mmCIF file of C-alpha atoms in Angstrom:
data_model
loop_
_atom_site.group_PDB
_atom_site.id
_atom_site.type_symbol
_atom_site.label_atom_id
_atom_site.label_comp_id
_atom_site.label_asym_id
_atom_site.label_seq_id
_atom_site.Cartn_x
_atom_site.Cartn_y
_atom_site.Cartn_z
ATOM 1 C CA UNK A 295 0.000 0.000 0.000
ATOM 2 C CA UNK A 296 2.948 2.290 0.754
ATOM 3 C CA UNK A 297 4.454 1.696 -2.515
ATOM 4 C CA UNK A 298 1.619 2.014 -4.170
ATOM 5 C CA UNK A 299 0.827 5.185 -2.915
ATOM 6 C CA UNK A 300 4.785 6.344 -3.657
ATOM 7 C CA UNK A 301 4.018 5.520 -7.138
ATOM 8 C CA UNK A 302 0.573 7.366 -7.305
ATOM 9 C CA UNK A 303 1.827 10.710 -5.377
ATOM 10 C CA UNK A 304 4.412 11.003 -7.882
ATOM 11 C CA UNK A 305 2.842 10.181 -10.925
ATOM 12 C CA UNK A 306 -0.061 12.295 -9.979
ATOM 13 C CA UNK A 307 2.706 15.205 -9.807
ATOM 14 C CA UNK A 308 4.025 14.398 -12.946
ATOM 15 C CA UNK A 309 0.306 14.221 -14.928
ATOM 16 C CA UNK A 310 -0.837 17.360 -13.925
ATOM 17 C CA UNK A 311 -1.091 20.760 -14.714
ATOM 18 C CA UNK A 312 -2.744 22.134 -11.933
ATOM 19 C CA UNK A 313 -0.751 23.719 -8.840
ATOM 20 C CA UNK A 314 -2.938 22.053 -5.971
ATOM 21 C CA UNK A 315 -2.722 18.318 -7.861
ATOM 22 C CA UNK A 316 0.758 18.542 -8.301
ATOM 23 C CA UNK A 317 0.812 19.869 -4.540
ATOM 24 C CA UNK A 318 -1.722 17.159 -3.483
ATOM 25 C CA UNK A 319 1.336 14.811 -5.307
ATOM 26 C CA UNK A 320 3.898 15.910 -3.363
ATOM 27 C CA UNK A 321 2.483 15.380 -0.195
ATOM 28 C CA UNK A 322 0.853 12.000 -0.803
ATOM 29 C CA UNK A 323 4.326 11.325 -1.488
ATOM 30 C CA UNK A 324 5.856 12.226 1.607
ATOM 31 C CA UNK A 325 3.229 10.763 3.370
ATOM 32 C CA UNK A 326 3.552 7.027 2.015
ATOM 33 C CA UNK A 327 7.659 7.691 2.652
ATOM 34 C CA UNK A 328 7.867 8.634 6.102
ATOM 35 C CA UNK A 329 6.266 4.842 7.274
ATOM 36 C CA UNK A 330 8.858 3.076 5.217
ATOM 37 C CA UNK A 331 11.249 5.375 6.765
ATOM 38 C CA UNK A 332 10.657 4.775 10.569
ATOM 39 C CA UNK A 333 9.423 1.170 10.334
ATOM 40 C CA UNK A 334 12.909 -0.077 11.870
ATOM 41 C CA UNK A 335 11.691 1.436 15.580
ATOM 42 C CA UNK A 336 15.153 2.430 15.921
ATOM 43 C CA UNK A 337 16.065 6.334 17.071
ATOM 44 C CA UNK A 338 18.307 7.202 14.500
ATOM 45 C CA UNK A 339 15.737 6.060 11.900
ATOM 46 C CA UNK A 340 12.769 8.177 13.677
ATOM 47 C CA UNK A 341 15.323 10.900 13.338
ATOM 48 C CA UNK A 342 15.768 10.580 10.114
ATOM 49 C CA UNK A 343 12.046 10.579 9.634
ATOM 50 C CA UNK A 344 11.215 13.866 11.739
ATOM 51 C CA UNK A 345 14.292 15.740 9.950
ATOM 52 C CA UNK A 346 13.026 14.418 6.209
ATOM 53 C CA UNK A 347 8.965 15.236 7.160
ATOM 54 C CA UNK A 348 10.026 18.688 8.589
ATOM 55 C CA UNK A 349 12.152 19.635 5.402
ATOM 56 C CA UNK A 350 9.543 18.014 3.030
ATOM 57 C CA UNK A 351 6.605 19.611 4.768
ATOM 58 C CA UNK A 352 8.720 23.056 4.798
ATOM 59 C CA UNK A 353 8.944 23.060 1.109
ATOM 60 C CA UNK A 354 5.690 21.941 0.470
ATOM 61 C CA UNK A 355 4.343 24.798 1.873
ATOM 62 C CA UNK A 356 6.717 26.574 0.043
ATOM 63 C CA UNK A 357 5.537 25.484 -3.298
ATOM 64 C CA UNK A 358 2.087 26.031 -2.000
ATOM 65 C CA UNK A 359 2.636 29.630 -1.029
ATOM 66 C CA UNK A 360 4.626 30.182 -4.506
ATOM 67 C CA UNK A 361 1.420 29.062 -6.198
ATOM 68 C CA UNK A 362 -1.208 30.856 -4.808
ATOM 69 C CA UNK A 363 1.246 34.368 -5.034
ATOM 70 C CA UNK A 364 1.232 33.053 -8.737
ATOM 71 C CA UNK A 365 -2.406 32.796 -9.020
ATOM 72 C CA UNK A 366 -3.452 36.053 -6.921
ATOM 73 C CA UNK A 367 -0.858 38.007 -9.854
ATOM 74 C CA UNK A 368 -2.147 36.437 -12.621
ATOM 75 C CA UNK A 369 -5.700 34.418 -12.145
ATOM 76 C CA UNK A 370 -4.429 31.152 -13.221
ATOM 77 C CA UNK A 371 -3.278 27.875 -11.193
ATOM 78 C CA UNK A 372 -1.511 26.197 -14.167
ATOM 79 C CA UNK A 373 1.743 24.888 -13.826
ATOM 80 C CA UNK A 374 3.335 26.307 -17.177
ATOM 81 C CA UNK A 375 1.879 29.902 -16.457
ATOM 82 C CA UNK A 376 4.109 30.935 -13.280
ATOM 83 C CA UNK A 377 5.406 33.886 -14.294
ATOM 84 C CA UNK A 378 5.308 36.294 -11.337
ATOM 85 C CA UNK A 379 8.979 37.163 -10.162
ATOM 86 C CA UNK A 380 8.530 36.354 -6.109
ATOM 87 C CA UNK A 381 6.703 33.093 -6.848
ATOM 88 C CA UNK A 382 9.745 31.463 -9.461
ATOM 89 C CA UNK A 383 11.960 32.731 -6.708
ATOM 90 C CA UNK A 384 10.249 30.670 -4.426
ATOM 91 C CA UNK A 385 9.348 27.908 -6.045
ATOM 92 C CA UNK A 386 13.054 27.433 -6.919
ATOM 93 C CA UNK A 387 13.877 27.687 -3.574
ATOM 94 C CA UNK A 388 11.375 25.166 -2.720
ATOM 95 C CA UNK A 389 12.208 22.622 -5.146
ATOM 96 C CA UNK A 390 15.939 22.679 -4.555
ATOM 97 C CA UNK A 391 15.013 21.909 -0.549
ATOM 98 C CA UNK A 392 12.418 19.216 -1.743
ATOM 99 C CA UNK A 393 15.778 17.757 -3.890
ATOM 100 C CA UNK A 394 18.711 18.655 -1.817
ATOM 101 C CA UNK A 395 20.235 21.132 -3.731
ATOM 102 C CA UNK A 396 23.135 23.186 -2.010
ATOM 103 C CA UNK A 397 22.440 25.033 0.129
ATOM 104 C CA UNK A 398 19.131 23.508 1.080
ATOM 105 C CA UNK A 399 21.428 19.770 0.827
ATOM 106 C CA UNK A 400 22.258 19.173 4.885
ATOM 107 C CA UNK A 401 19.160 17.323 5.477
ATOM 108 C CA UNK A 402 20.052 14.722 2.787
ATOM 109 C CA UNK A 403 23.115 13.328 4.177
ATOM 110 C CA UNK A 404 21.499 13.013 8.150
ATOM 111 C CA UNK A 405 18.554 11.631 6.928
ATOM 112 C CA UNK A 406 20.111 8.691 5.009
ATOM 113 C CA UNK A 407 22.866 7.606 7.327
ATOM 114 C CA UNK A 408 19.285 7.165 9.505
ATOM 115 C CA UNK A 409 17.819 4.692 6.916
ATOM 116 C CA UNK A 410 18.269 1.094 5.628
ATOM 117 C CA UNK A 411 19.783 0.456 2.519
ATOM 118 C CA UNK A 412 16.864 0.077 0.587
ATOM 119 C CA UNK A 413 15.127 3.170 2.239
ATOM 120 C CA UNK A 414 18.153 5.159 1.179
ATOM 121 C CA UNK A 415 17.937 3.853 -2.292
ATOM 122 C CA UNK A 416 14.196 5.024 -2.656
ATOM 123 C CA UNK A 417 15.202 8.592 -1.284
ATOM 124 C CA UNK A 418 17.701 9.110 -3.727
ATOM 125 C CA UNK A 419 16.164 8.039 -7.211
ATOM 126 C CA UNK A 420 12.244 7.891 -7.153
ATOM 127 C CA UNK A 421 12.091 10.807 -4.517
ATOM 128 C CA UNK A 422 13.613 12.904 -7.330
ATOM 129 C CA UNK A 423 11.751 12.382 -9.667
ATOM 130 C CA UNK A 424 8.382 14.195 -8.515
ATOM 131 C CA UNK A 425 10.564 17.880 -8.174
ATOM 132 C CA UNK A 426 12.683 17.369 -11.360
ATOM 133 C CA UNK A 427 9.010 17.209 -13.438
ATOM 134 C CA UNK A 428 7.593 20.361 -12.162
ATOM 135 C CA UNK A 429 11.725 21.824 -12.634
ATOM 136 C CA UNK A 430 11.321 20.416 -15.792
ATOM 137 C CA UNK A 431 7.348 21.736 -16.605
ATOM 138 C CA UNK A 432 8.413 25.370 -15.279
ATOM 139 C CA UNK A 433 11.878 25.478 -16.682
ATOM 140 C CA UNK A 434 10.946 28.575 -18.956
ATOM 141 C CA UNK A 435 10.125 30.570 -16.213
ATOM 142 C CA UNK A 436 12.445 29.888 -13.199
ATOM 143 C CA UNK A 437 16.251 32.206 -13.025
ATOM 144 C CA UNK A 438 18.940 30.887 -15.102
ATOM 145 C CA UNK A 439 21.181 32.827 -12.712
ATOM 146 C CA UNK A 440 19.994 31.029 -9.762
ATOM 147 C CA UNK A 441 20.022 27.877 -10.898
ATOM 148 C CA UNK A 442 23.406 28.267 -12.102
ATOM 149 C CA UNK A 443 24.683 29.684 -8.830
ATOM 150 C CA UNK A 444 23.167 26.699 -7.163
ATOM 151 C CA UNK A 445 24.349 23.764 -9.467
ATOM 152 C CA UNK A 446 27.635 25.324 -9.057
ATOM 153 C CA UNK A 447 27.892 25.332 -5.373
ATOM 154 C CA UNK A 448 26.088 21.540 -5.477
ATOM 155 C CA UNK A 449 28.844 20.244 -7.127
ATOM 156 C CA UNK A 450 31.575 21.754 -5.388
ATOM 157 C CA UNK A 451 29.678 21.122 -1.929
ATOM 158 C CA UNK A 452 28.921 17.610 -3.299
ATOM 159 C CA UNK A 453 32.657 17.166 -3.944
ATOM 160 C CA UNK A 454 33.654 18.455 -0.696
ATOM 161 C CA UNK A 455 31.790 16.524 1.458
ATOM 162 C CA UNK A 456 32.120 13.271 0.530
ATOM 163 C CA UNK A 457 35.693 13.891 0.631
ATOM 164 C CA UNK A 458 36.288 12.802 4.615
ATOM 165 C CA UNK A 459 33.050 10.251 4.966
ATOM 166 C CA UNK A 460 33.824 6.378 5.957
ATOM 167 C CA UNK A 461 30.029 5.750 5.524
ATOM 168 C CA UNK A 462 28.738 4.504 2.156
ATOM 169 C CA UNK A 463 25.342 6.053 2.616
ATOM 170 C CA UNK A 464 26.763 9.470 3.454
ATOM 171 C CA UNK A 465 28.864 9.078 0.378
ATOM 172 C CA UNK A 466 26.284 8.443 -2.168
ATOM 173 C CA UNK A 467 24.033 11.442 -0.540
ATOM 174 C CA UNK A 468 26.751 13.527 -1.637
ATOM 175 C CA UNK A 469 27.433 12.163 -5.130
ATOM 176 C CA UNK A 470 23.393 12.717 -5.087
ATOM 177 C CA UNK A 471 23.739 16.570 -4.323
ATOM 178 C CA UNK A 472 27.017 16.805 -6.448
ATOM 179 C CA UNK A 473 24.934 15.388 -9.806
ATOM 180 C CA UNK A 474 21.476 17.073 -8.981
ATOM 181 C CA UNK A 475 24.013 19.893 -9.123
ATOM 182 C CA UNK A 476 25.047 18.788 -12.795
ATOM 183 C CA UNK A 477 20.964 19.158 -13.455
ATOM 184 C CA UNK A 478 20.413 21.969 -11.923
ATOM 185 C CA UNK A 479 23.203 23.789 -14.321
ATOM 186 C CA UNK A 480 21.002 23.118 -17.478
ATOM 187 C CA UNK A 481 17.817 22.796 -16.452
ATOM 188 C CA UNK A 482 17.228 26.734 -18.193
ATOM 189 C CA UNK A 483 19.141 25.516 -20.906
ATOM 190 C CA UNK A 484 18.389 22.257 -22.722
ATOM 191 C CA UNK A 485 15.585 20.507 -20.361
ATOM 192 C CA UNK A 486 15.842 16.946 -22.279
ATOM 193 C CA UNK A 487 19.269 17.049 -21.284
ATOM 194 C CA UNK A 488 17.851 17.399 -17.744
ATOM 195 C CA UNK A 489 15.585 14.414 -18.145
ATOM 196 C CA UNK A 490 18.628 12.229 -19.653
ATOM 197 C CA UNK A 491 20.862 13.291 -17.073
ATOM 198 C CA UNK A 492 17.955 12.448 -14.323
ATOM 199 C CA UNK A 493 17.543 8.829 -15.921
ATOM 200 C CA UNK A 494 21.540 8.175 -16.293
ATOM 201 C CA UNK A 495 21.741 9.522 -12.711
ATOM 202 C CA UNK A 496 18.934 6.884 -11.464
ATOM 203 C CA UNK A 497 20.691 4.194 -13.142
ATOM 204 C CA UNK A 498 23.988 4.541 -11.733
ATOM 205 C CA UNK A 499 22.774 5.733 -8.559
ATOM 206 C CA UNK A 500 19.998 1.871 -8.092
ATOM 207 C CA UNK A 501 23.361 -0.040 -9.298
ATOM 208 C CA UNK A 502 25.464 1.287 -6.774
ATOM 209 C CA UNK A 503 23.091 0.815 -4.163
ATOM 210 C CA UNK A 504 22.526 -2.523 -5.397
ATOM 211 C CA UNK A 505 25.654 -3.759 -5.102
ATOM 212 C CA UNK A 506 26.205 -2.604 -1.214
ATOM 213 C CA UNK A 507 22.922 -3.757 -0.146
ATOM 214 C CA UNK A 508 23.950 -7.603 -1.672
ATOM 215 C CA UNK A 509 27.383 -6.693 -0.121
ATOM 216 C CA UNK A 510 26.137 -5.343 3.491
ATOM 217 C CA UNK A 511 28.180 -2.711 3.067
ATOM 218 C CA UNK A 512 27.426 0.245 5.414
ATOM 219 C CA UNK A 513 31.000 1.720 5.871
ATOM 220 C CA UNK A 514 34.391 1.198 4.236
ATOM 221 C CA UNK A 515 35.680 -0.600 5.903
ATOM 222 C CA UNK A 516 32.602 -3.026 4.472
ATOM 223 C CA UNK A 517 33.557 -2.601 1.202
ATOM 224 C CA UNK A 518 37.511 -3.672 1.782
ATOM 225 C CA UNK A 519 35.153 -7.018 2.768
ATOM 226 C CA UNK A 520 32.953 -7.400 -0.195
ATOM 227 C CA UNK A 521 35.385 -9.614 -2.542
ATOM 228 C CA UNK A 522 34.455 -12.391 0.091
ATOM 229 C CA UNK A 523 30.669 -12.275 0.208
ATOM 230 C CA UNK A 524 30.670 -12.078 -4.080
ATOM 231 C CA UNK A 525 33.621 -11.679 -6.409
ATOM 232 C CA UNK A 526 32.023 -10.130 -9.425
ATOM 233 C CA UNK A 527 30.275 -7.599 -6.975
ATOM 234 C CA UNK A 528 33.931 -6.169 -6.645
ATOM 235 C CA UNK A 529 34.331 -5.084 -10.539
ATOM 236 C CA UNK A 530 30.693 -4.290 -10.930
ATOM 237 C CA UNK A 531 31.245 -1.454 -7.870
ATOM 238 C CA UNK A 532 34.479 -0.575 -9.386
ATOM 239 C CA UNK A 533 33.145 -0.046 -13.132
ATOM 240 C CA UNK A 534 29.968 1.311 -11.613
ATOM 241 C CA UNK A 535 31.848 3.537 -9.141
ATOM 242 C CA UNK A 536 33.895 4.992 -12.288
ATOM 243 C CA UNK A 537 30.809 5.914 -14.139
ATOM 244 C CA UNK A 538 29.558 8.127 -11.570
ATOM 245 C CA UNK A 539 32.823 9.859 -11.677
ATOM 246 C CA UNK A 540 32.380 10.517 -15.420
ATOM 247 C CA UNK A 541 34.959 8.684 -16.713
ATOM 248 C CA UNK A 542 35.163 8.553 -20.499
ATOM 249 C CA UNK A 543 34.293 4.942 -21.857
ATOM 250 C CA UNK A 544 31.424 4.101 -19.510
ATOM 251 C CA UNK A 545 27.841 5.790 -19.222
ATOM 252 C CA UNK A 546 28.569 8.256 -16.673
ATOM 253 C CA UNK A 547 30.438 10.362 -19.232
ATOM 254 C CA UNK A 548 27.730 11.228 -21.420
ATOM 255 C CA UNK A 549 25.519 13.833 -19.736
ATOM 256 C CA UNK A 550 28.642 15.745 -18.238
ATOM 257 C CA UNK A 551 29.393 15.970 -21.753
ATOM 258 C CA UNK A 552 26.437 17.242 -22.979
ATOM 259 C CA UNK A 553 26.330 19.642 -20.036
ATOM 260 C CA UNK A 554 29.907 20.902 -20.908
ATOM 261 C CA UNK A 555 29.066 21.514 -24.002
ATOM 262 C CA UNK A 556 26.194 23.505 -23.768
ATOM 263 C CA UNK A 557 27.866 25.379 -21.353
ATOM 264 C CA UNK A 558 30.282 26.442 -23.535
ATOM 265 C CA UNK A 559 27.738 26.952 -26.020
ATOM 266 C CA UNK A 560 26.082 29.569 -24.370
ATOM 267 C CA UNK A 561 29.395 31.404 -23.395
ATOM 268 C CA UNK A 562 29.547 30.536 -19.823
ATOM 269 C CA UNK A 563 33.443 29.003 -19.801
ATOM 270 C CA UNK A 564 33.863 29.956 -15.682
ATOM 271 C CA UNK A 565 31.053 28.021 -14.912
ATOM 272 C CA UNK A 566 32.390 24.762 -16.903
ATOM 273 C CA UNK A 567 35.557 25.371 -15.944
ATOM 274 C CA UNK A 568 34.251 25.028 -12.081
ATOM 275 C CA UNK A 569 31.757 22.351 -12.704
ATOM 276 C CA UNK A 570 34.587 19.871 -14.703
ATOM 277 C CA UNK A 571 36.969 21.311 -11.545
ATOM 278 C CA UNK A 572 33.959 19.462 -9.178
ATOM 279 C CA UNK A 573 33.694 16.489 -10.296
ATOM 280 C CA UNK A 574 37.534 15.761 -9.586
ATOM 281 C CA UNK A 575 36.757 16.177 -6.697
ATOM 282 C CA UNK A 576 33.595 13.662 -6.394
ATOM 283 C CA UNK A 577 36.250 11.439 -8.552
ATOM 284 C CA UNK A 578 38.368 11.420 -5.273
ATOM 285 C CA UNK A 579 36.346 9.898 -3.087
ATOM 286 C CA UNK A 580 34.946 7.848 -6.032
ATOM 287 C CA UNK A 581 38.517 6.438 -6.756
ATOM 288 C CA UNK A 582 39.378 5.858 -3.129
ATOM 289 C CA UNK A 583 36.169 3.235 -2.623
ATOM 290 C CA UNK A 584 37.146 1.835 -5.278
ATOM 291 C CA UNK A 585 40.942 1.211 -3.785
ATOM 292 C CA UNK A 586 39.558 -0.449 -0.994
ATOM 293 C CA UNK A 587 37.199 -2.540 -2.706
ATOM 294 C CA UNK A 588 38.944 -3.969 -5.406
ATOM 295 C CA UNK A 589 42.777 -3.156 -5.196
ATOM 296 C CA UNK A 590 43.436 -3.995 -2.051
ATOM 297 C CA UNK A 591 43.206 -7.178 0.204
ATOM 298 C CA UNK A 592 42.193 -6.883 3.672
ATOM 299 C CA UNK A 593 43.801 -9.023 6.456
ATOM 300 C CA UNK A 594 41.542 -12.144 6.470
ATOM 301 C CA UNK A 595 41.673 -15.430 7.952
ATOM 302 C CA UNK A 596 40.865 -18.467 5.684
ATOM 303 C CA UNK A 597 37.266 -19.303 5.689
ATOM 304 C CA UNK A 598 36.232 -15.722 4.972
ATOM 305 C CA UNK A 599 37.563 -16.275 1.976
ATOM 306 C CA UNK A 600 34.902 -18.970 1.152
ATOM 307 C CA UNK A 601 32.438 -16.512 2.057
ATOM 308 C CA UNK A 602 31.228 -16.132 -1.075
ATOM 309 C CA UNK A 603 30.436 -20.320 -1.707
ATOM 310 C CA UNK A 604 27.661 -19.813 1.163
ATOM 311 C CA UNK A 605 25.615 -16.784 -0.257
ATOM 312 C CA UNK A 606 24.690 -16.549 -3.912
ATOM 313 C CA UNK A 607 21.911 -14.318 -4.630
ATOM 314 C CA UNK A 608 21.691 -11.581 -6.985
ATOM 315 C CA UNK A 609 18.751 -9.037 -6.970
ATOM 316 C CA UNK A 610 17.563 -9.376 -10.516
ATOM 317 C CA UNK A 611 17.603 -5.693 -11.239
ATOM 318 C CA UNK A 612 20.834 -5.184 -10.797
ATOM 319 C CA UNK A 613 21.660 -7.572 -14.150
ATOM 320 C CA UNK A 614 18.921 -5.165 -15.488
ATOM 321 C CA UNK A 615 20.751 -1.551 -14.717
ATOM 322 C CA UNK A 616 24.407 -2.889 -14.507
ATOM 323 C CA UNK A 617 24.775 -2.945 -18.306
ATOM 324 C CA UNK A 618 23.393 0.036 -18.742
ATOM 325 C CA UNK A 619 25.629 1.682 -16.414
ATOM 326 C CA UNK A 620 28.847 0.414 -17.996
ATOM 327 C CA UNK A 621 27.321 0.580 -21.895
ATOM 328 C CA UNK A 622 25.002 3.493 -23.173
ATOM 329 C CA UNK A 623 27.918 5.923 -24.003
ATOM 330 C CA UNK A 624 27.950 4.475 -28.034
ATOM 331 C CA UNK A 625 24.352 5.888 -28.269
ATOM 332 C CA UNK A 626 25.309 9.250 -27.779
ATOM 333 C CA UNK A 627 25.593 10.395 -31.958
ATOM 334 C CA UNK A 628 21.749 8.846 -32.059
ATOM 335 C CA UNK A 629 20.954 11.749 -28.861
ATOM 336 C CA UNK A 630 22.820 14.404 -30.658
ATOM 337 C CA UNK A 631 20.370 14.419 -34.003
#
């Protein structure tokens, strides 16, 4: 039933055109979430809960408030008419703390060291995709100049902060705020590049979670420990790990390339200059999981190495969105038509 109404609150955002439905979205949404969230009965999780309601609820509000300024300017509650100054102000604001966008992010990486695994997982794809639609439905009207400012400082902050974490969760809630920050950059620009970004992003992002929920891996020290539970799991996080660094022959590359480009496009060489300077510095702490997963061996006794001949399963999606992490970068001349 939770699920179900996940799937309905966004989906319900994403199909309409009217401020209160896509509202009415939102917070079905966050309703069906915070359950799943605090089901565990532990404190950190009911934490995690109170801090994700109280941000949620905040820019829900937010949006609501935008709306109805919107509508007392101009008479009309539809979504692709918002073209009062004070509401797009606000409603970027509001979307950017619904995603996690700097500087709205510091509820993101609390509130999913709180969660399981597969909590965490749901936070940081599906959860994104209600605010990216109405980002990518009011995209005409919102400030280029404040999206920019805040993709910028998402990547760098992204970057930054994942630079001195030892917990994988924290880690992939900032390589979430570093590539919303990637989307955030050309969301005035080319939207579709938005929406193939988004998709690229989901896939890397459910592979990599994939992989440390079928290796129990909460901290690093975890991962140093995976090669025993499941070989392959080792190259799959290292190849996957790679592509959300952005490195050239795997997926990951393609929508930093696109966003580069347009960047340059449209003049603005600073801000790709700083946004290729980011993501070195998400590549950091991409490259040193990746040491201790797969190039180096941990001190181990005998049987753990055996681990592996004890526990064989294999979630079946991740045979589904591993190849398409590694793969799609040879269909980028068909997106450039």
């Amino acid at each position: 039933i939770l699920l179900s109404g996940l799937g309905t609150g966004t989906i319900l955002t994403m199909s309409s055109h009217h401020w209160l439905m896509a509202w009415m979205g939102l917070e079905i949404n966050t309703l069906a979430i915070v359950p799943i969230m605090s089901k565990q009965h532990h404190p950190r999780a009911t934490e995690a809960t109170t801090k994700y309601f109280l941000t949620q609820a905040a820019a829900s509000a937010l949006i609501l408030f935008s709306s109805t300024v919107n509508a007392w300017h101009t008479g009309t509650w539809d979504i692709t008419q918002m073209t009062t100054l004070t509401a797009t102000t606000l409603l970027t604001l509001a979307l950017a703390m619904k995603l996690g966008l700097a500087p709205m992010h510091f509820w993101l990486p609390e509130v999913l060291q709180g969660v399981t695994m597969t909590t965490a997982l749901i936070i940081t794809t599906w959860q994104k995709l209600a605010p990216m639609s109405l980002i990518y439905l009011t995209t005409h009207n919102l400030s280029p100049t404040v999206l920019l400012l805040m993709g910028i400082l998402s990547s760098l902050l992204g970057g930054w902060g994942g630079l001195n974490q030892t917990q994988t969760r924290k880690l992939m809630a900032y390589s979430s705020i570093a590539h919303l920050g990637w989307m955030a950059t050309i969301a005035t620009m080319l939207p579709n590049i938005l929406a193939f970004t988004l998709m690229i992003y989901i896939m890397m992002t459910t592979t990599m979670f994939l992989t440390l929920i079928l290796a129990n891996a909460k901290t690093l020290q975890d991962m140093s420990m995976s090669w025993t539970i499941s070989p392959p799991i080792t190259i799959i996080s290292l190849l996957t790990l790679l592509s959300l660094g952005g490195l050239p022959p795997l997926t990951g590359f393609t929508p930093k390339w696109f966003i580069l480009e347009e960047l340059t496009k449209q003049s603005l060489i600073l801000t790709a200059t700083i946004m290729a300077i980011s993501a070195l510095l998400s590549l950091f702490f991409y490259l040193r999981l990746t040491y201790t997963t797969s190039l180096t061996m941990a001190p181990n006794t005998t049987p753990t190495k055996y681990k592996w001949r004890f526990k064989m399963s294999s979630p079946s999606l991740l045979t589904t969105t591993t190849p398409m992490t590694f793969l799609l970068l040879p269909l980028t001349p068909l997106l450039t038509q």
